[in-house]
Coordinates of C-alpha atoms in Angstrom, one line a residue:
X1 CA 0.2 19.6 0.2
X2 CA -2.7 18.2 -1.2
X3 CA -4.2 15.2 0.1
X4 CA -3.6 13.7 3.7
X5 CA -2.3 9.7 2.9
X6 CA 0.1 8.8 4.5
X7 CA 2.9 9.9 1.7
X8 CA 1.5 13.2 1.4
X9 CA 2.1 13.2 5.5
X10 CA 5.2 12.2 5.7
X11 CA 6.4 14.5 2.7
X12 CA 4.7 17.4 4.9
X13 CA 6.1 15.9 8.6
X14 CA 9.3 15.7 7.0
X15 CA 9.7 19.0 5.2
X16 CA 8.4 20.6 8.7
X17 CA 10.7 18.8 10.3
X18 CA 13.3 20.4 8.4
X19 CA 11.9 24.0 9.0
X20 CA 9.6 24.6 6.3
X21 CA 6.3 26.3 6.2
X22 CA 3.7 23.5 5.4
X23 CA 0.0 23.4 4.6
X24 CA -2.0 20.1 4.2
X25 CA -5.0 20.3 2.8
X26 CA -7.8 17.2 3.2
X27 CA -10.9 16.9 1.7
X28 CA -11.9 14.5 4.5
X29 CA -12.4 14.6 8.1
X30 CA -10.0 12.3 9.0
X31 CA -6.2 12.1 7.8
X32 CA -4.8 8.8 6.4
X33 CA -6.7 8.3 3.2
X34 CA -6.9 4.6 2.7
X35 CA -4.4 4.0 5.7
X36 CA -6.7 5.7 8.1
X37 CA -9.3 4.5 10.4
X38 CA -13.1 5.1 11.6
X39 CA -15.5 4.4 14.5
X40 CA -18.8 3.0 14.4
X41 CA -20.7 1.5 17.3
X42 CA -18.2 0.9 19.2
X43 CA -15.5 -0.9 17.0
X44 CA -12.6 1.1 15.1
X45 CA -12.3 -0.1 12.0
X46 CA -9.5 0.2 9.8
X47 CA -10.2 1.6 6.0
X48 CA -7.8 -0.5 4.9
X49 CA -5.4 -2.8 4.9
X50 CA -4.1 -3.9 8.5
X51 CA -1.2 -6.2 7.4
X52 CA 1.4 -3.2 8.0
X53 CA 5.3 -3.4 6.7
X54 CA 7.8 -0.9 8.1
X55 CA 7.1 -0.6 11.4
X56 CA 10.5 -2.8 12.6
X57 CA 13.4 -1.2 14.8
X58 CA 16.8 -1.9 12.8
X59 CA 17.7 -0.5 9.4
X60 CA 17.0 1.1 7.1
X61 CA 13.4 -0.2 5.6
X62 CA 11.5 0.5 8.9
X63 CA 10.2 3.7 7.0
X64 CA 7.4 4.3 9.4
X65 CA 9.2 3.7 12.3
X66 CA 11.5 6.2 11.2
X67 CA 8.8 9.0 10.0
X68 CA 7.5 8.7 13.2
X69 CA 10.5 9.2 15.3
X70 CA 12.1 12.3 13.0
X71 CA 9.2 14.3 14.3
X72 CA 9.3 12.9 17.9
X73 CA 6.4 10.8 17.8
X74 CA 6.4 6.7 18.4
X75 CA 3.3 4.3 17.7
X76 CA 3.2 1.2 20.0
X77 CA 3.2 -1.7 18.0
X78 CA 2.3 -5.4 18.7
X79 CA 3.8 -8.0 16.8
X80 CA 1.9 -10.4 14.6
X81 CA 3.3 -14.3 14.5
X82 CA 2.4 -14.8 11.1
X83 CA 2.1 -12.6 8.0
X84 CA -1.1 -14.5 6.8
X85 CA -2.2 -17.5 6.0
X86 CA -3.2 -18.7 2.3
X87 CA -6.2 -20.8 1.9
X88 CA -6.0 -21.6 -2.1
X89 CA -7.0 -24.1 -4.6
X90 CA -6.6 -28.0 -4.4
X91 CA -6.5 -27.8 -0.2
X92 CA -2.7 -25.3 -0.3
X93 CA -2.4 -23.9 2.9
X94 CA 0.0 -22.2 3.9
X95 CA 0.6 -19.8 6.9
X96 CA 3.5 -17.4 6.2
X97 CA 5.6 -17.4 9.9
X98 CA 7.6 -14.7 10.7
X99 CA 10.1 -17.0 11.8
X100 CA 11.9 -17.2 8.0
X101 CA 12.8 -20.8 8.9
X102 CA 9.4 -21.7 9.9
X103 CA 7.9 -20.6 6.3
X104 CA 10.8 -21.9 4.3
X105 CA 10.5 -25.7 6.3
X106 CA 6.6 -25.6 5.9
X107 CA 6.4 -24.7 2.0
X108 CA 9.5 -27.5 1.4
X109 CA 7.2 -29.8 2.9
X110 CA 4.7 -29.0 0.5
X111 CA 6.8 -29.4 -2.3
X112 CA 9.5 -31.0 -1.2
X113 CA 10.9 -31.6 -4.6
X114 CA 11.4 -28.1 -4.8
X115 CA 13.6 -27.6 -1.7
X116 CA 16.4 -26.3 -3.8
X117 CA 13.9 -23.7 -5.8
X118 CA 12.6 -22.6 -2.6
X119 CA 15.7 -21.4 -0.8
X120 CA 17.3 -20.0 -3.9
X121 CA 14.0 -18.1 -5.1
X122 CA 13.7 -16.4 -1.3
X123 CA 17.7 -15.7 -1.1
X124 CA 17.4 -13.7 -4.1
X125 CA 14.8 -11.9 -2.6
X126 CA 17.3 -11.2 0.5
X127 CA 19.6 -10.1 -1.6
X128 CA 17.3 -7.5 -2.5
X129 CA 16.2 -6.2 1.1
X130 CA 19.9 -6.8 2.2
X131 CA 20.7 -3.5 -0.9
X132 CA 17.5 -1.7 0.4
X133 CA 18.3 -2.4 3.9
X134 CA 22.0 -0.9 3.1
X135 CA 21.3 2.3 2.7
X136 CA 19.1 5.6 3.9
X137 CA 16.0 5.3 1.6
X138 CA 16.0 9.0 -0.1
X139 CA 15.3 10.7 -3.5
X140 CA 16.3 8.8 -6.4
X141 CA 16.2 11.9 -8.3
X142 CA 18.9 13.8 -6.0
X143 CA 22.7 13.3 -7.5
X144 CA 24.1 15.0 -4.9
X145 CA 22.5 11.9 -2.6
X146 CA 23.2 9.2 -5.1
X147 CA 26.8 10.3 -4.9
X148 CA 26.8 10.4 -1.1
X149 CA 25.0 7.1 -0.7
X150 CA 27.1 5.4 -3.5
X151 CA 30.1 6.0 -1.4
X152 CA 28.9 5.0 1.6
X153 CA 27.5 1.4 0.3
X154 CA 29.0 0.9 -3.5
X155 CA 28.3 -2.6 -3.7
X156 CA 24.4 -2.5 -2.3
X157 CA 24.3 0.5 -5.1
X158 CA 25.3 -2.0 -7.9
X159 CA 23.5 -4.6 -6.5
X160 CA 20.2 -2.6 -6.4
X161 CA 20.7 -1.5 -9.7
X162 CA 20.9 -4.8 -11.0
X163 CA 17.1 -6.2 -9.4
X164 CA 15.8 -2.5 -11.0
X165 CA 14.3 -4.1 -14.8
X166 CA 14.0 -7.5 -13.3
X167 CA 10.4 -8.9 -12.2
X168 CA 9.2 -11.7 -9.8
X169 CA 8.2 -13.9 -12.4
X170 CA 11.6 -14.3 -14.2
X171 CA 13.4 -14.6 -10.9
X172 CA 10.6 -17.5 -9.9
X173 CA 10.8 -19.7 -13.0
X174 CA 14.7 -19.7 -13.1
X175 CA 14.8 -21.7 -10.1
X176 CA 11.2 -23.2 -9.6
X177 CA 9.4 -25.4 -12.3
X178 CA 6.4 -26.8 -10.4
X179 CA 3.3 -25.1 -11.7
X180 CA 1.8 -24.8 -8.5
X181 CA 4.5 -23.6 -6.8
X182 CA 4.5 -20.8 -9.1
X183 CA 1.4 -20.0 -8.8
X184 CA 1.7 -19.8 -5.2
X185 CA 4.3 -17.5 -6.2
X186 CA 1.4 -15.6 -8.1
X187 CA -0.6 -15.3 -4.5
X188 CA 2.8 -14.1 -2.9
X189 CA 2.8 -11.1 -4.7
X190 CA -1.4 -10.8 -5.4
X191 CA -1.4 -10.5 -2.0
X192 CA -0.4 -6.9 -1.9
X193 CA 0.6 -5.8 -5.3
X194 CA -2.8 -7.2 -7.0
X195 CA -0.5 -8.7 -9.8
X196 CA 0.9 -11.9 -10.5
X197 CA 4.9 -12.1 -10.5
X198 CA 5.1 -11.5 -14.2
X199 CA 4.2 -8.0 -13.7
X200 CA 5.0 -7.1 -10.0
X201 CA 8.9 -5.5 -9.6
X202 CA 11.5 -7.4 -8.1
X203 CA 13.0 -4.4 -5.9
X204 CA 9.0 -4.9 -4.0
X205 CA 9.3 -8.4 -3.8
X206 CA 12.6 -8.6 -1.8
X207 CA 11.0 -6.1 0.6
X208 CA 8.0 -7.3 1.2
X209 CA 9.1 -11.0 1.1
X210 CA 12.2 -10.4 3.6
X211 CA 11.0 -7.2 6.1
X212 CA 8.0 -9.7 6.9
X213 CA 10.9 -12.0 9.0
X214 CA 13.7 -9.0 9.2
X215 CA 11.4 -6.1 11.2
X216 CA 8.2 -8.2 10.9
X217 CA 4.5 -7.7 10.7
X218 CA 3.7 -5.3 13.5
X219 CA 0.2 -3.3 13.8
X220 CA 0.2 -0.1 15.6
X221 CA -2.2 -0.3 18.7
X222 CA -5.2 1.5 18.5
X223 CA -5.7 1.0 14.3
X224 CA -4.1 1.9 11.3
X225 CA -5.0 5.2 11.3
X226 CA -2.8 6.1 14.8
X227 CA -0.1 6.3 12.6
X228 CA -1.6 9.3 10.3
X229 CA -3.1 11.0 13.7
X230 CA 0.9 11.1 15.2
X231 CA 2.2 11.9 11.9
X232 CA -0.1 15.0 12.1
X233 CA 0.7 15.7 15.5
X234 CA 4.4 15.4 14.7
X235 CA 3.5 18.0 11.3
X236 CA 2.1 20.2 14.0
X237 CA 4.7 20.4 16.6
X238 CA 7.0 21.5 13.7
X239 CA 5.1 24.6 12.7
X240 CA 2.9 22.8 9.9
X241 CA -0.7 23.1 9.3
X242 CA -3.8 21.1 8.4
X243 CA -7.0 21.8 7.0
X244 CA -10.0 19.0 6.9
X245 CA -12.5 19.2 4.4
X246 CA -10.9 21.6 2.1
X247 CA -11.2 20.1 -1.2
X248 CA -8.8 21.8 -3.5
X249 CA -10.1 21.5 -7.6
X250 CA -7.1 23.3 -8.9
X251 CA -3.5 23.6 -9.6
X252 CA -2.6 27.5 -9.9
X253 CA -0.2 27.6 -13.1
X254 CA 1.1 31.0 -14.5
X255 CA 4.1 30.9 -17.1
X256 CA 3.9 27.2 -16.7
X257 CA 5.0 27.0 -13.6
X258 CA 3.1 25.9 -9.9
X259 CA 2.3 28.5 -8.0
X260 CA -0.7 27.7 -5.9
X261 CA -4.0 26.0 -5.2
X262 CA -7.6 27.2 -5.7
X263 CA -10.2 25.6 -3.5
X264 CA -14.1 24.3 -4.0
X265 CA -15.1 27.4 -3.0
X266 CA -13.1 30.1 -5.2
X267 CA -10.3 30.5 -2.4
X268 CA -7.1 30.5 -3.7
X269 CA -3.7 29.8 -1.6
X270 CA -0.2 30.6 -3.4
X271 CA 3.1 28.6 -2.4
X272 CA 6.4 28.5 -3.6
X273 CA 5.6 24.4 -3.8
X274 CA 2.7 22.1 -4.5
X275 CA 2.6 18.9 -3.8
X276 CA -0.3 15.9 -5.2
X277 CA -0.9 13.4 -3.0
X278 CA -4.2 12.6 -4.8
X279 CA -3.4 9.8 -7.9
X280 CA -2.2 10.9 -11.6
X281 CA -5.0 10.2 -13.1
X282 CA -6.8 12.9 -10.3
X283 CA -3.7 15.5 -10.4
X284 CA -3.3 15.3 -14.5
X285 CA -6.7 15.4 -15.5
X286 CA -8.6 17.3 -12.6
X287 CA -6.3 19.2 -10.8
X288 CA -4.3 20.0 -13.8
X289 CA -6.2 20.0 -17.4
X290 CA -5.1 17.6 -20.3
X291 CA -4.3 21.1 -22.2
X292 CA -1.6 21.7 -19.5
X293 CA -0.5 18.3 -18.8
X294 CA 2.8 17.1 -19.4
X295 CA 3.7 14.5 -22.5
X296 CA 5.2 12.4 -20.1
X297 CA 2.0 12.0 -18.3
X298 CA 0.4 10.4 -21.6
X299 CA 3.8 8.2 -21.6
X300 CA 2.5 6.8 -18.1
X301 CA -0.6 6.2 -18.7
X302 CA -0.4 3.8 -21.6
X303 CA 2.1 2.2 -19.3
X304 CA -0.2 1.9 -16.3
X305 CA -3.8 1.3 -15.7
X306 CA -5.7 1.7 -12.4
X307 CA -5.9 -1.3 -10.5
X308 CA -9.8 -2.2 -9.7
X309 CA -11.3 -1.2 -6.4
X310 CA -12.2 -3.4 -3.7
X311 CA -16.1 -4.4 -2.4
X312 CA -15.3 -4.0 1.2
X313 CA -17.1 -5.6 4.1
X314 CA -16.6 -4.1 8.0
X315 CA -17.9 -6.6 10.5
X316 CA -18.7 -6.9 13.9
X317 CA -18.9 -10.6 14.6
X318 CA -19.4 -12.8 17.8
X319 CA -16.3 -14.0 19.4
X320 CA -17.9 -17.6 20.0
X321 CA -17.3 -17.6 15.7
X322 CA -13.9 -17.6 15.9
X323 CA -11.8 -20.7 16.0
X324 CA -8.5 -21.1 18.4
X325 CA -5.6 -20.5 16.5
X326 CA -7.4 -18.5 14.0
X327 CA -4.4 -16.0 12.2
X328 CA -5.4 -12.1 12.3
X329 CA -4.8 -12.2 7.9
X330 CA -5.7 -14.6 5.7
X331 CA -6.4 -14.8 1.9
X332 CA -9.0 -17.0 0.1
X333 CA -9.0 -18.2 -3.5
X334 CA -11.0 -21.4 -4.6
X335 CA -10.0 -21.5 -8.2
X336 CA -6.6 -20.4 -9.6
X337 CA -8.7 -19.0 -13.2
X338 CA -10.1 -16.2 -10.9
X339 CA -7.2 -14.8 -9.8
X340 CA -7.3 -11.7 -11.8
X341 CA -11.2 -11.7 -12.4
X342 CA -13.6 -9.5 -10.6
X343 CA -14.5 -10.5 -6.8
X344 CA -11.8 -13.1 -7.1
X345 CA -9.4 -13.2 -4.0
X346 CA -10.5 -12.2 -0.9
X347 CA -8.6 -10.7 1.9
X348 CA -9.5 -10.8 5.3
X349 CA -8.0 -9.4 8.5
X350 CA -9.1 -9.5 12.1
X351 CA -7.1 -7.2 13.9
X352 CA -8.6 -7.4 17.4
X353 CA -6.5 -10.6 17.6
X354 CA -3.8 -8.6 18.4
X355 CA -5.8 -6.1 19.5
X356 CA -8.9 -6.7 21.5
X357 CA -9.3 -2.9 22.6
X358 CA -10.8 -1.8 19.0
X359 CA -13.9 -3.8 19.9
X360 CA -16.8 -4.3 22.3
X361 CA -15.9 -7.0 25.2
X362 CA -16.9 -10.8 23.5
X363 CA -16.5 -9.0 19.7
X364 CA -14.2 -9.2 17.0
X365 CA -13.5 -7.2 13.8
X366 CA -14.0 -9.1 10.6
X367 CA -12.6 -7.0 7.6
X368 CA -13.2 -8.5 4.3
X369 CA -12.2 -7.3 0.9
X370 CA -12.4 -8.1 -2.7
X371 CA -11.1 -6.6 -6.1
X372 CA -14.1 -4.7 -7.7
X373 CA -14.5 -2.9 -10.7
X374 CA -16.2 0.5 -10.9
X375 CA -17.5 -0.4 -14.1
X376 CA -20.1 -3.0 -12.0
X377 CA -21.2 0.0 -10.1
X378 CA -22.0 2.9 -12.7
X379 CA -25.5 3.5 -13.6
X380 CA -27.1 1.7 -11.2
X381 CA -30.4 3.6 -9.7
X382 CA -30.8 4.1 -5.9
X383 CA -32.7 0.8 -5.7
X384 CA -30.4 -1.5 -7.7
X385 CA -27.3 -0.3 -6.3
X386 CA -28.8 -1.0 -2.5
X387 CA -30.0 -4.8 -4.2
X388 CA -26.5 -4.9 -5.3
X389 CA -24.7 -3.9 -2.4
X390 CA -26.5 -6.5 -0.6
X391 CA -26.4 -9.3 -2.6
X392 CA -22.9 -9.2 -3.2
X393 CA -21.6 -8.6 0.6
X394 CA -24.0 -12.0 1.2
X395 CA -21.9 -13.7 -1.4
X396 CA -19.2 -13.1 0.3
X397 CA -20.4 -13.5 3.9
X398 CA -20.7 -17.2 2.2
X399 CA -17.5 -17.7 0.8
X400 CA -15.7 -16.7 4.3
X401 CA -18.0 -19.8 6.0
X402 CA -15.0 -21.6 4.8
X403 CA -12.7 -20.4 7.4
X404 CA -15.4 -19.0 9.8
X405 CA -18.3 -21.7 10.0
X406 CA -21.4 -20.3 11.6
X407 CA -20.4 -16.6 10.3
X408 CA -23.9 -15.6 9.0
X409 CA -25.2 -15.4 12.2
X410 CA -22.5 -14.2 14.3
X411 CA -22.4 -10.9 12.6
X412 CA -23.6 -7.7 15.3
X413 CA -22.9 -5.1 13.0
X414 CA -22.1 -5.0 9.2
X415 CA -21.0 -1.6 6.7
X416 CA -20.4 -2.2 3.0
X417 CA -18.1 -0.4 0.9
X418 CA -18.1 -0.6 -2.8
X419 CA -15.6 1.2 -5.5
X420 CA -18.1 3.9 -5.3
X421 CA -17.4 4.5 -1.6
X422 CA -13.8 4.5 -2.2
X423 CA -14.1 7.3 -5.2
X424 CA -16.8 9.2 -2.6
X425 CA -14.8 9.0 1.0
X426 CA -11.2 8.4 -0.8
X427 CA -11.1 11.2 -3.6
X428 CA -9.1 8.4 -5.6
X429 CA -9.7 8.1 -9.4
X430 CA -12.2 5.5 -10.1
X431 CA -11.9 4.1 -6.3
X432 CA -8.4 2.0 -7.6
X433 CA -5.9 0.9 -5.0
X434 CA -3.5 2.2 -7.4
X435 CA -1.7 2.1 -10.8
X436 CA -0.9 -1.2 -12.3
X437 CA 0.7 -2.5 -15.5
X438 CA -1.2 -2.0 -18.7
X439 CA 1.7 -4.0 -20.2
X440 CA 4.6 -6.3 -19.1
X441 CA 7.5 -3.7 -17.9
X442 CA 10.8 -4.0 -17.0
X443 CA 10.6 -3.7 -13.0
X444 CA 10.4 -0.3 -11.7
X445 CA 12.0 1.3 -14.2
X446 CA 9.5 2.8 -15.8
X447 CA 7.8 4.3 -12.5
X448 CA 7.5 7.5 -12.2
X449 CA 9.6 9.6 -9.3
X450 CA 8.3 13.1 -7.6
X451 CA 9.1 15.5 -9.4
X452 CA 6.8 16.2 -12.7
X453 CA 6.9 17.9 -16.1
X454 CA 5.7 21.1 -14.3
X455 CA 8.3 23.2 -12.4
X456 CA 6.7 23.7 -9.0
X457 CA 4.4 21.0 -8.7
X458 CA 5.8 17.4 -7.5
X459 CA 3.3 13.7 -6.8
X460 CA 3.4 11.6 -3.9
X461 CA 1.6 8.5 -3.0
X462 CA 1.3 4.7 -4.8
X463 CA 1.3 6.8 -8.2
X464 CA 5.1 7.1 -7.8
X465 CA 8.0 5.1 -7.6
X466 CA 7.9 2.5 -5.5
X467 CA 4.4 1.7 -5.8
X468 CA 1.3 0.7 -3.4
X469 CA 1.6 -0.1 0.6
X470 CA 2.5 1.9 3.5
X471 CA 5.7 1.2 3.5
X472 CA 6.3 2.0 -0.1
X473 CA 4.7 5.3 0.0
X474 CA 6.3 6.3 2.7
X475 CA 9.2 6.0 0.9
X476 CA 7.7 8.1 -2.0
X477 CA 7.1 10.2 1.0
X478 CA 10.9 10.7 2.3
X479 CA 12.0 11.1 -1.7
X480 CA 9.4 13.9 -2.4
X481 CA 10.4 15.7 0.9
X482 CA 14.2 15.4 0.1
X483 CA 13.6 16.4 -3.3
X484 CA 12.3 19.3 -1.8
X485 CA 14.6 20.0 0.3
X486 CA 16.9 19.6 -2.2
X487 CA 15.2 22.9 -4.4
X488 CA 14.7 24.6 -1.6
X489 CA 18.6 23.9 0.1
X490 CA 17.2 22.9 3.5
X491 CA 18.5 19.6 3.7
X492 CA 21.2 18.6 6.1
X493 CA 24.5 17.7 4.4
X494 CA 24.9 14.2 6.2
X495 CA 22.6 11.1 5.2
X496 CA 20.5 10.0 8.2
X497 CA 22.2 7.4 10.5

């Protein structure tokens, strides 16, 4: 395995689980890639996002949850009353409750003329988790499963086939015509697909828009990244391995076909399987070279474009800063023309909230972050990337005195990431949170699954069907580690419970 996200992780837990020999290998020296989490003068920051899907205790869609427990480990959660709240042009806010009543009464009484809209637009979303939420989540690309689960559930089979080449945006404007509303719509899915609904899948949408009141936002206490140490603690109990910084720079090929890895200092490691949890873009182009790569690779990438990075602040701020009532995620836009454009949204989180323990006593943590291309970080010298740095986390720091008056000087302790950070401490292609559309698609579609044009070799991670966010590639996770399982005949016969 190469890469230690959280879908390379639970492809490795799970495959060890099932009695395979595993390696991981991590250039890092922590695991959890963008889902993990680091200390620094006293606070625990999370490296990413901390508004966390998945981590419910029913069905089928609690993919963490159930990761966690199939290699007898459990993360303590505590539940968040809101998913975030939207602060967005012309004075629309909007706190998303994770009572589905709650939401639903406060946006009608925003737009009460679309009451109607409203309630149909979020049923058909239901009726998307309701399929998902049917049925084990397992490889798409296993008939023998696909038989197995079609018998079991045929009519969340049909209906999940039918939301497959069907995006937000269509589903939106057949029941909603105020332009506002569907740009609020837009925000819905920005918010953690960094697309508008034209271009974000419908099959995400009904997850993300239902699990937030079905299993809820939970965060795992102690950070984010508790959920990557357990995972790795499950991987061991198993019989698996990892290795920290151990940066492998190539995919062993002979005849064609995957046979090992060579590392960044000549070692070489053969396996009967390799697995990429680094992005396409990294696996076909530096682990594999474009003489080797597949056609379908060239396919995907005029299909999909990396998404920008993010200019990242990680605060320590004064408690005294903070209002009562203040929600642990919100999202910030001031003018609906910048929604797509660079430093645009921002997204904030402030986890000790809900947990007060990953701070000093009378502290908070303020995380801030905002889409940012690597192409306004390349070239800079020494000095004018420092200027830069600066100048730009200040901006910011004064666009969030909107919702925290008073913020400049409540701030203890302050780290800035830029897209150059992420492509440093991440190893992720150009820093990006992931791939994106490069054109309007039908749904998921065209996503790509785990296995690849190479025999041997298989991807895991947001470059593979379902797409970005825990949740979703820990369902890549589960496929690529059933796939697996499925070449090497290790899986049980019975679909999980």
């Amino acid at each position: 395995m190469v890469g230690a996200g959280i879908g390379g992780l639970v492809t490795a837990s799970q495959l060890a689980a099932k009695g395979a020999k595993v390696l991981v290998l991590e250039r890092y020296l922590i695991p959890g890639g963008s889902g993990g989490s680091f200390k620094r003068a006293g606070y625990t920051f999370d490296v990413g996002a901390s508004m966390i899907f998945g981590f419910g205790e029913k069905g089928h869609t609690n993919l963490l949850t159930r990761a966690l427990a199939d290699v007898g480990e459990y993360c303590e959660t505590i539940a968040d009353p809101a998913q975030l709240e939207y602060h967005l042009p012309n004075n629309l806010s909007v706190a998303v409750d994770r009572n589905y009543e709650n939401f639903i009464s406060t946006l009608i009484a925003k737009f009460p003329k679309e009451e109607n809209g409203i309630r149909a637009f979020y049923n058909a979303c239901w009726q998307v988790f309701n399929c998902l939420d049917a049925m084990p989540l397992l490889s798409l690309e296993d008939p023998a499963y696909l038989a197995k689960v079609f018998f079991k559930a045929p009519l969340a089979c049909l209906g999940l086939a039918r939301w497959l080449p069907i995006n937000v945006g269509d589903v939106a404007r057949k029941h909603i015509n105020d332009p506002e509303l569907l740009k609020f719509i837009d925000m819905e899915c920005f918010c953690w697909s960094v697309m508008p609904a034209d271009r974000t899948p419908m099959i995400n949408a009904g997850m993300v828009f239902s699990d937030r009141h079905a299993g809820g936002i939970n965060y795992p206490k102690g950070g984010v990244g508790v959920i990557a140490e357990k995972l790795v603690s499950g991987l061991e109990r198993h019989g698996g391995q990892i290795r920290y910084k151990t940066r492998v720079t190539k995919v062993l090929l002979e005849d064609g076909i995957a046979v090992g890895v060579q590392l960044a200092n000549g070692e070489q490691i053969r396996s009967h399987k390799v697995v990429s949890n680094a992005t396409r873009w990294d696996t076909f182009g530096a682990l594999i070279d474009s003489a080797h790569s597949p056609k379908a690779e060239n396919t995907w990438r005029k299909r999909y474009k990396p998404s920008p990075s993010f200019l990242s602040l990680h605060l320590g701020i004064d408690a005294a800063v903070v209002p009562p009532g203040f929600h642990c995620h919100h999202l910030l836009l001031e003018d609906w023309q910048q929604l797509e454009a660079e430093q645009g949204v921002v997204f904030v989180s402030m986890p000790t909230l809900l947990d007060p323990h990953l701070a000093p006593a009378g502290k908070h943590i303020l995380h801030c972050f905002t889409p940012s291309s690597m192409e306004h970080w390349q070239g800079l010298s020494p000095s004018l990337y420092k200027a830069k740095k600066a100048a730009d986390a200040n901006q910011l720091i004064k666009r969030l005195e909107a919702l925290l008056p008073g913020l400049t000087y409540g701030i203890s302790h302050r780290e800035v990431g830029t897209p150059r950070s992420h492509r440093r401490f991440l190893g992720r292609h150009q820093g990006s949170y992931g791939p994106i559309p490069a054109m309007r698609l039908p749904g998921l579609l065209p996503m790509p699954f785990n296995r690849t044009g190479i025999n041997g070799l298989y991807c895991v991670g947001d470059s593979c069907f379902p797409g970005q966010g825990l949740n979703a590639v820990a369902f890549s996770g589960f496929a690529c580690a059933h796939r697996i399982g499925a070449d090497l005949g290790i899986n049980p016969w019975a679909l999980p419970a």
